[in-house]
PDB file of C-alpha atoms and ligand atoms in Angstrom:
ATOM      1  CA  UNK A1248     -69.192 134.508 -60.105  1.00  0.00           C
ATOM      2  CA  UNK A1249     -68.372 133.182 -56.615  1.00  0.00           C
ATOM      3  CA  UNK A1250     -64.795 132.061 -56.130  1.00  0.00           C
ATOM      4  CA  UNK A1251     -64.141 128.397 -55.294  1.00  0.00           C
ATOM      5  CA  UNK A1252     -63.548 127.977 -51.569  1.00  0.00           C
ATOM      6  CA  UNK A1253     -60.359 126.182 -50.495  1.00  0.00           C
ATOM      7  CA  UNK A1254     -59.577 124.718 -47.064  1.00  0.00           C
ATOM      8  CA  UNK A1255     -56.288 123.148 -45.974  1.00  0.00           C
ATOM      9  CA  UNK A1256     -55.097 121.110 -43.006  1.00  0.00           C
ATOM     10  CA  UNK A1257     -51.887 119.639 -41.683  1.00  0.00           C
ATOM     11  CA  UNK A1258     -52.380 116.296 -39.922  1.00  0.00           C
ATOM     12  CA  UNK A1259     -49.298 114.178 -39.135  1.00  0.00           C
ATOM     13  CA  UNK A1260     -47.022 116.278 -41.332  1.00  0.00           C
ATOM     14  CA  UNK A1261     -44.154 118.721 -40.937  1.00  0.00           C
ATOM     15  CA  UNK A1262     -45.785 121.758 -42.594  1.00  0.00           C
ATOM     16  CA  UNK A1263     -43.302 121.399 -45.465  1.00  0.00           C
ATOM     17  CA  UNK A1264     -46.192 120.856 -47.886  1.00  0.00           C
ATOM     18  CA  UNK A1265     -47.855 124.059 -46.671  1.00  0.00           C
ATOM     19  CA  UNK A1266     -44.529 125.857 -47.124  1.00  0.00           C
ATOM     20  CA  UNK A1267     -44.520 124.537 -50.686  1.00  0.00           C
ATOM     21  CA  UNK A1268     -47.974 126.099 -51.249  1.00  0.00           C
ATOM     22  CA  UNK A1269     -46.479 129.434 -50.169  1.00  0.00           C
ATOM     23  CA  UNK A1270     -43.506 128.799 -52.491  1.00  0.00           C
ATOM     24  CA  UNK A1271     -45.684 129.733 -55.466  1.00  0.00           C
ATOM     25  CA  UNK A1272     -44.270 133.170 -54.557  1.00  0.00           C
ATOM     26  CA  UNK A1273     -45.966 136.143 -56.219  1.00  0.00           C
ATOM     27  CA  UNK A1274     -48.575 133.818 -57.768  1.00  0.00           C
ATOM     28  CA  UNK A1275     -50.114 133.793 -54.272  1.00  0.00           C
ATOM     29  CA  UNK A1276     -51.647 137.138 -55.322  1.00  0.00           C
ATOM     30  CA  UNK A1277     -53.182 135.449 -58.392  1.00  0.00           C
ATOM     31  CA  UNK A1278     -54.362 132.593 -56.178  1.00  0.00           C
ATOM     32  CA  UNK A1279     -56.158 135.016 -53.891  1.00  0.00           C
ATOM     33  CA  UNK A1280     -57.928 136.389 -56.985  1.00  0.00           C
ATOM     34  CA  UNK A1281     -58.885 132.840 -58.049  1.00  0.00           C
ATOM     35  CA  UNK A1282     -60.023 131.308 -54.752  1.00  0.00           C
ATOM     36  CA  UNK A1283     -61.264 132.162 -51.290  1.00  0.00           C
ATOM     37  CA  UNK A1284     -59.394 130.488 -48.430  1.00  0.00           C
ATOM     38  CA  UNK A1285     -61.487 129.096 -45.608  1.00  0.00           C
ATOM     39  CA  UNK A1286     -60.407 126.834 -42.697  1.00  0.00           C
ATOM     40  CA  UNK A1287     -56.621 126.721 -42.999  1.00  0.00           C
ATOM     41  CA  UNK A1288     -53.374 127.384 -41.115  1.00  0.00           C
ATOM     42  CA  UNK A1289     -52.727 129.954 -43.866  1.00  0.00           C
ATOM     43  CA  UNK A1290     -55.459 132.291 -42.596  1.00  0.00           C
ATOM     44  CA  UNK A1291     -55.851 130.749 -39.125  1.00  0.00           C
ATOM     45  CA  UNK A1292     -59.602 130.065 -39.607  1.00  0.00           C
ATOM     46  CA  UNK A1293     -60.124 127.110 -37.290  1.00  0.00           C
ATOM     47  CA  UNK A1294     -63.675 125.872 -37.924  1.00  0.00           C
ATOM     48  CA  UNK A1295     -65.865 125.159 -40.942  1.00  0.00           C
ATOM     49  CA  UNK A1296     -68.692 127.663 -41.273  1.00  0.00           C
ATOM     50  CA  UNK A1297     -69.465 126.879 -44.932  1.00  0.00           C
ATOM     51  CA  UNK A1298     -69.075 124.124 -47.483  1.00  0.00           C
ATOM     52  CA  UNK A1299     -65.802 124.203 -49.426  1.00  0.00           C
ATOM     53  CA  UNK A1300     -65.006 123.222 -52.984  1.00  0.00           C
ATOM     54  CA  UNK A1301     -61.457 121.948 -52.460  1.00  0.00           C
ATOM     55  CA  UNK A1302     -59.819 120.528 -49.327  1.00  0.00           C
ATOM     56  CA  UNK A1303     -56.047 120.058 -49.318  1.00  0.00           C
ATOM     57  CA  UNK A1304     -54.656 117.610 -46.766  1.00  0.00           C
ATOM     58  CA  UNK A1305     -51.015 117.489 -45.700  1.00  0.00           C
ATOM     59  CA  UNK A1306     -49.890 114.625 -43.477  1.00  0.00           C
ATOM     60  CA  UNK A1307     -51.146 111.174 -42.625  1.00  0.00           C
ATOM     61  CA  UNK A1308     -53.343 110.131 -39.725  1.00  0.00           C
ATOM     62  CA  UNK A1309     -51.593 109.299 -36.446  1.00  0.00           C
ATOM     63  CA  UNK A1310     -54.153 110.117 -33.720  1.00  0.00           C
ATOM     64  CA  UNK A1311     -57.856 110.516 -32.962  1.00  0.00           C
ATOM     65  CA  UNK A1312     -57.781 114.262 -33.615  1.00  0.00           C
ATOM     66  CA  UNK A1313     -56.387 113.644 -37.119  1.00  0.00           C
ATOM     67  CA  UNK A1314     -59.253 111.192 -37.777  1.00  0.00           C
ATOM     68  CA  UNK A1315     -61.894 113.738 -36.671  1.00  0.00           C
ATOM     69  CA  UNK A1316     -60.262 116.519 -38.664  1.00  0.00           C
ATOM     70  CA  UNK A1317     -59.983 114.436 -41.830  1.00  0.00           C
ATOM     71  CA  UNK A1318     -63.610 113.259 -41.561  1.00  0.00           C
ATOM     72  CA  UNK A1319     -64.716 116.896 -41.114  1.00  0.00           C
ATOM     73  CA  UNK A1320     -62.829 117.802 -44.289  1.00  0.00           C
ATOM     74  CA  UNK A1321     -64.488 114.939 -46.178  1.00  0.00           C
ATOM     75  CA  UNK A1322     -67.891 116.098 -44.968  1.00  0.00           C
ATOM     76  CA  UNK A1323     -67.336 119.754 -45.811  1.00  0.00           C
ATOM     77  CA  UNK A1324     -65.276 119.605 -49.039  1.00  0.00           C
ATOM     78  CA  UNK A1325     -66.493 118.475 -52.449  1.00  0.00           C
ATOM     79  CA  UNK A1326     -62.970 117.511 -53.574  1.00  0.00           C
ATOM     80  CA  UNK A1327     -60.194 116.256 -51.291  1.00  0.00           C
ATOM     81  CA  UNK A1328     -56.545 116.356 -52.388  1.00  0.00           C
ATOM     82  CA  UNK A1329     -53.834 114.336 -50.629  1.00  0.00           C
ATOM     83  CA  UNK A1330     -50.823 116.665 -50.753  1.00  0.00           C
ATOM     84  CA  UNK A1331     -47.433 114.986 -50.349  1.00  0.00           C
ATOM     85  CA  UNK A1332     -46.162 111.573 -49.354  1.00  0.00           C
ATOM     86  CA  UNK A1333     -47.250 111.701 -45.702  1.00  0.00           C
ATOM     87  CA  UNK A1334     -50.849 112.197 -46.818  1.00  0.00           C
ATOM     88  CA  UNK A1335     -50.561 109.642 -49.636  1.00  0.00           C
ATOM     89  CA  UNK A1336     -48.758 106.824 -47.836  1.00  0.00           C
ATOM     90  CA  UNK A1337     -47.948 107.927 -44.276  1.00  0.00           C
ATOM     91  CA  UNK A1338     -44.474 109.260 -45.088  1.00  0.00           C
ATOM     92  CA  UNK A1339     -41.766 109.574 -42.458  1.00  0.00           C
ATOM     93  CA  UNK A1340     -44.131 109.325 -39.446  1.00  0.00           C
ATOM     94  CA  UNK A1341     -45.144 105.861 -40.714  1.00  0.00           C
ATOM     95  CA  UNK A1342     -41.628 104.641 -39.945  1.00  0.00           C
ATOM     96  CA  UNK A1343     -43.041 103.822 -36.516  1.00  0.00           C
ATOM     97  CA  UNK A1344     -45.533 101.381 -38.001  1.00  0.00           C
ATOM     98  CA  UNK A1345     -43.269  98.372 -37.545  1.00  0.00           C
ATOM     99  CA  UNK A1346     -42.620  99.133 -33.874  1.00  0.00           C
ATOM    100  CA  UNK A1347     -45.099  98.333 -31.074  1.00  0.00           C
ATOM    101  CA  UNK A1348     -46.755 101.503 -29.777  1.00  0.00           C
ATOM    102  CA  UNK A1349     -45.622 100.791 -26.181  1.00  0.00           C
ATOM    103  CA  UNK A1350     -42.009 100.692 -27.352  1.00  0.00           C
ATOM    104  CA  UNK A1351     -42.413 103.969 -29.283  1.00  0.00           C
ATOM    105  CA  UNK A1352     -43.836 105.757 -26.231  1.00  0.00           C
ATOM    106  CA  UNK A1353     -41.184 104.400 -23.886  1.00  0.00           C
ATOM    107  CA  UNK A1354     -38.410 105.440 -26.259  1.00  0.00           C
ATOM    108  CA  UNK A1355     -39.908 108.927 -26.680  1.00  0.00           C
ATOM    109  CA  UNK A1356     -40.692 109.648 -23.035  1.00  0.00           C
ATOM    110  CA  UNK A1357     -38.661 107.308 -20.832  1.00  0.00           C
ATOM    111  CA  UNK A1358     -35.590 105.704 -22.352  1.00  0.00           C
ATOM    112  CA  UNK A1359     -34.499 107.765 -25.376  1.00  0.00           C
ATOM    113  CA  UNK A1360     -31.119 109.538 -25.291  1.00  0.00           C
ATOM    114  CA  UNK A1361     -32.827 112.930 -25.642  1.00  0.00           C
ATOM    115  CA  UNK A1362     -35.219 112.363 -22.707  1.00  0.00           C
ATOM    116  CA  UNK A1363     -34.603 114.831 -19.872  1.00  0.00           C
ATOM    117  CA  UNK A1364     -36.616 115.973 -16.868  1.00  0.00           C
ATOM    118  CA  UNK A1365     -39.036 113.040 -16.751  1.00  0.00           C
ATOM    119  CA  UNK A1366     -37.871 112.013 -13.310  1.00  0.00           C
ATOM    120  CA  UNK A1367     -41.274 110.602 -12.334  1.00  0.00           C
ATOM    121  CA  UNK A1368     -41.254 108.404 -15.445  1.00  0.00           C
ATOM    122  CA  UNK A1369     -44.717 109.506 -16.585  1.00  0.00           C
ATOM    123  CA  UNK A1370     -46.103 108.761 -20.038  1.00  0.00           C
ATOM    124  CA  UNK A1371     -48.414 111.560 -21.294  1.00  0.00           C
ATOM    125  CA  UNK A1372     -51.886 110.627 -20.072  1.00  0.00           C
ATOM    126  CA  UNK A1373     -53.948 113.836 -19.927  1.00  0.00           C
ATOM    127  CA  UNK A1374     -57.560 113.316 -21.077  1.00  0.00           C
ATOM    128  CA  UNK A1375     -57.207 116.363 -23.327  1.00  0.00           C
ATOM    129  CA  UNK A1376     -54.524 114.670 -25.420  1.00  0.00           C
ATOM    130  CA  UNK A1377     -55.677 112.968 -28.629  1.00  0.00           C
ATOM    131  CA  UNK A1378     -55.426 109.175 -28.515  1.00  0.00           C
ATOM    132  CA  UNK A1379     -52.487 107.894 -30.521  1.00  0.00           C
ATOM    133  CA  UNK A1380     -53.416 105.258 -33.140  1.00  0.00           C
ATOM    134  CA  UNK A1381     -51.850 101.815 -33.467  1.00  0.00           C
ATOM    135  CA  UNK A1382     -50.102 102.991 -36.635  1.00  0.00           C
ATOM    136  CA  UNK A1383     -49.925 105.966 -38.983  1.00  0.00           C
ATOM    137  CA  UNK A1384     -52.553 105.655 -41.733  1.00  0.00           C
ATOM    138  CA  UNK A1385     -52.517 107.221 -45.197  1.00  0.00           C
ATOM    139  CA  UNK A1386     -55.561 109.456 -45.642  1.00  0.00           C
ATOM    140  CA  UNK A1387     -57.258 107.208 -48.215  1.00  0.00           C
ATOM    141  CA  UNK A1388     -57.548 104.430 -45.588  1.00  0.00           C
ATOM    142  CA  UNK A1389     -59.742 106.720 -43.464  1.00  0.00           C
ATOM    143  CA  UNK A1390     -61.835 108.593 -46.060  1.00  0.00           C
ATOM    144  CA  UNK A1391     -62.165 108.672 -49.846  1.00  0.00           C
ATOM    145  CA  UNK A1392     -59.568 110.954 -51.425  1.00  0.00           C
ATOM    146  CA  UNK A1393     -60.070 112.358 -54.912  1.00  0.00           C
ATOM    147  CA  UNK A1394     -56.593 113.407 -56.054  1.00  0.00           C
ATOM    148  CA  UNK A1395     -52.998 112.723 -55.043  1.00  0.00           C
ATOM    149  CA  UNK A1396     -50.139 115.188 -55.544  1.00  0.00           C
ATOM    150  CA  UNK A1397     -46.852 113.338 -54.983  1.00  0.00           C
ATOM    151  CA  UNK A1398     -43.565 114.666 -53.652  1.00  0.00           C
ATOM    152  CA  UNK A1399     -41.924 115.494 -50.358  1.00  0.00           C
ATOM    153  CA  UNK A1400     -42.926 118.194 -50.566  1.00  0.00           C
ATOM    154  CA  UNK A1401     -44.717 118.448 -53.908  1.00  0.00           C
ATOM    155  CA  UNK A1402     -43.155 121.241 -55.939  1.00  0.00           C
ATOM    156  CA  UNK A1403     -44.830 124.635 -55.827  1.00  0.00           C
ATOM    157  CA  UNK A1404     -45.274 124.517 -59.617  1.00  0.00           C
ATOM    158  CA  UNK A1405     -47.084 121.193 -59.346  1.00  0.00           C
ATOM    159  CA  UNK A1406     -49.431 122.556 -56.661  1.00  0.00           C
ATOM    160  CA  UNK A1407     -50.084 125.675 -58.718  1.00  0.00           C
ATOM    161  CA  UNK A1408     -50.752 123.732 -61.939  1.00  0.00           C
ATOM    162  CA  UNK A1409     -53.053 121.294 -60.165  1.00  0.00           C
ATOM    163  CA  UNK A1410     -55.077 124.010 -58.440  1.00  0.00           C
ATOM    164  CA  UNK A1411     -55.471 126.054 -61.612  1.00  0.00           C
ATOM    165  CA  UNK A1412     -56.484 122.943 -63.587  1.00  0.00           C
ATOM    166  CA  UNK A1413     -59.064 121.987 -60.974  1.00  0.00           C
ATOM    167  CA  UNK A1414     -60.504 125.478 -60.771  1.00  0.00           C
ATOM    168  CA  UNK A1415     -60.630 125.901 -64.548  1.00  0.00           C
ATOM    169  CA  UNK A1416     -61.794 122.334 -65.198  1.00  0.00           C
ATOM    170  CA  UNK A1417     -58.811 121.439 -67.387  1.00  0.00           C
ATOM    171  CA  UNK A1418     -56.634 118.329 -67.258  1.00  0.00           C
ATOM    172  CA  UNK A1419     -53.863 118.240 -64.656  1.00  0.00           C
ATOM    173  CA  UNK A1420     -50.425 118.023 -66.256  1.00  0.00           C
ATOM    174  CA  UNK A1421     -48.243 115.736 -64.122  1.00  0.00           C
ATOM    175  CA  UNK A1422     -45.013 114.962 -66.011  1.00  0.00           C
ATOM    176  CA  UNK A1423     -42.489 112.718 -64.289  1.00  0.00           C
ATOM    177  CA  UNK A1424     -39.960 115.576 -63.908  1.00  0.00           C
ATOM    178  CA  UNK A1425     -42.181 117.486 -61.461  1.00  0.00           C
ATOM    179  CA  UNK A1426     -42.350 114.582 -58.999  1.00  0.00           C
ATOM    180  CA  UNK A1427     -39.558 115.402 -56.568  1.00  0.00           C
ATOM    181  CA  UNK A1428     -38.364 114.155 -53.213  1.00  0.00           C
ATOM    182  CA  UNK A1429     -35.852 116.551 -51.589  1.00  0.00           C
TER     183      UNK A1429
HETATM  184 FE1  SF4 B1901     -43.304 117.206 -44.666  1.00  0.00          FE
HETATM  185 FE2  SF4 B1901     -42.631 115.755 -46.831  1.00  0.00          FE
HETATM  186 FE3  SF4 B1901     -44.602 114.950 -45.240  1.00  0.00          FE
HETATM  187 FE4  SF4 B1901     -44.963 117.112 -46.770  1.00  0.00          FE
HETATM  188  S1  SF4 B1901     -44.659 115.007 -47.492  1.00  0.00           S
HETATM  189  S2  SF4 B1901     -45.548 116.900 -44.605  1.00  0.00           S
HETATM  190  S3  SF4 B1901     -42.874 117.987 -46.732  1.00  0.00           S
HETATM  191  S4  SF4 B1901     -42.433 115.146 -44.670  1.00  0.00           S
END
């Protein structure tokens, strides 16, 4: 029987949720037996060349590239999982949501105490750069999400249990104790 195909992406996240996937330790060998990884930072496959069964999204949506990427995941994955608080509700990056975008950019590139070497006072304006959005959006405000795995990051055991339950078609066990915010 063909293995379910899993894709993952990190949008506006810190890669901590992906690190938590790898924290399943030696069960990664079992996971490789259970699923085939497709587009993901884990295997460095960068484009969809087939439909996937499960898409796992870390991070919220802060720029136009995140929007395109998330829509591509929705189009190519039967099930989409929001992994971690940034994906579920914007997380730490959403702390900028109450501040006007102009002020954020000026603090980051012109006036902040850590700004060095921007003598010409230029804000990044290359056409190649993704357009920053007015605020950081949780994934479900851009596309339909099917499941939410809470935590920052979600525990490795929670990710493992959820993936196995999805693959085997059993109920996901989500007791309160596994929801953790380090
Ligand atoms: Fe990082 Fe936490 Fe956001 Fe995951 S939920 S991307 S660990 S900040």
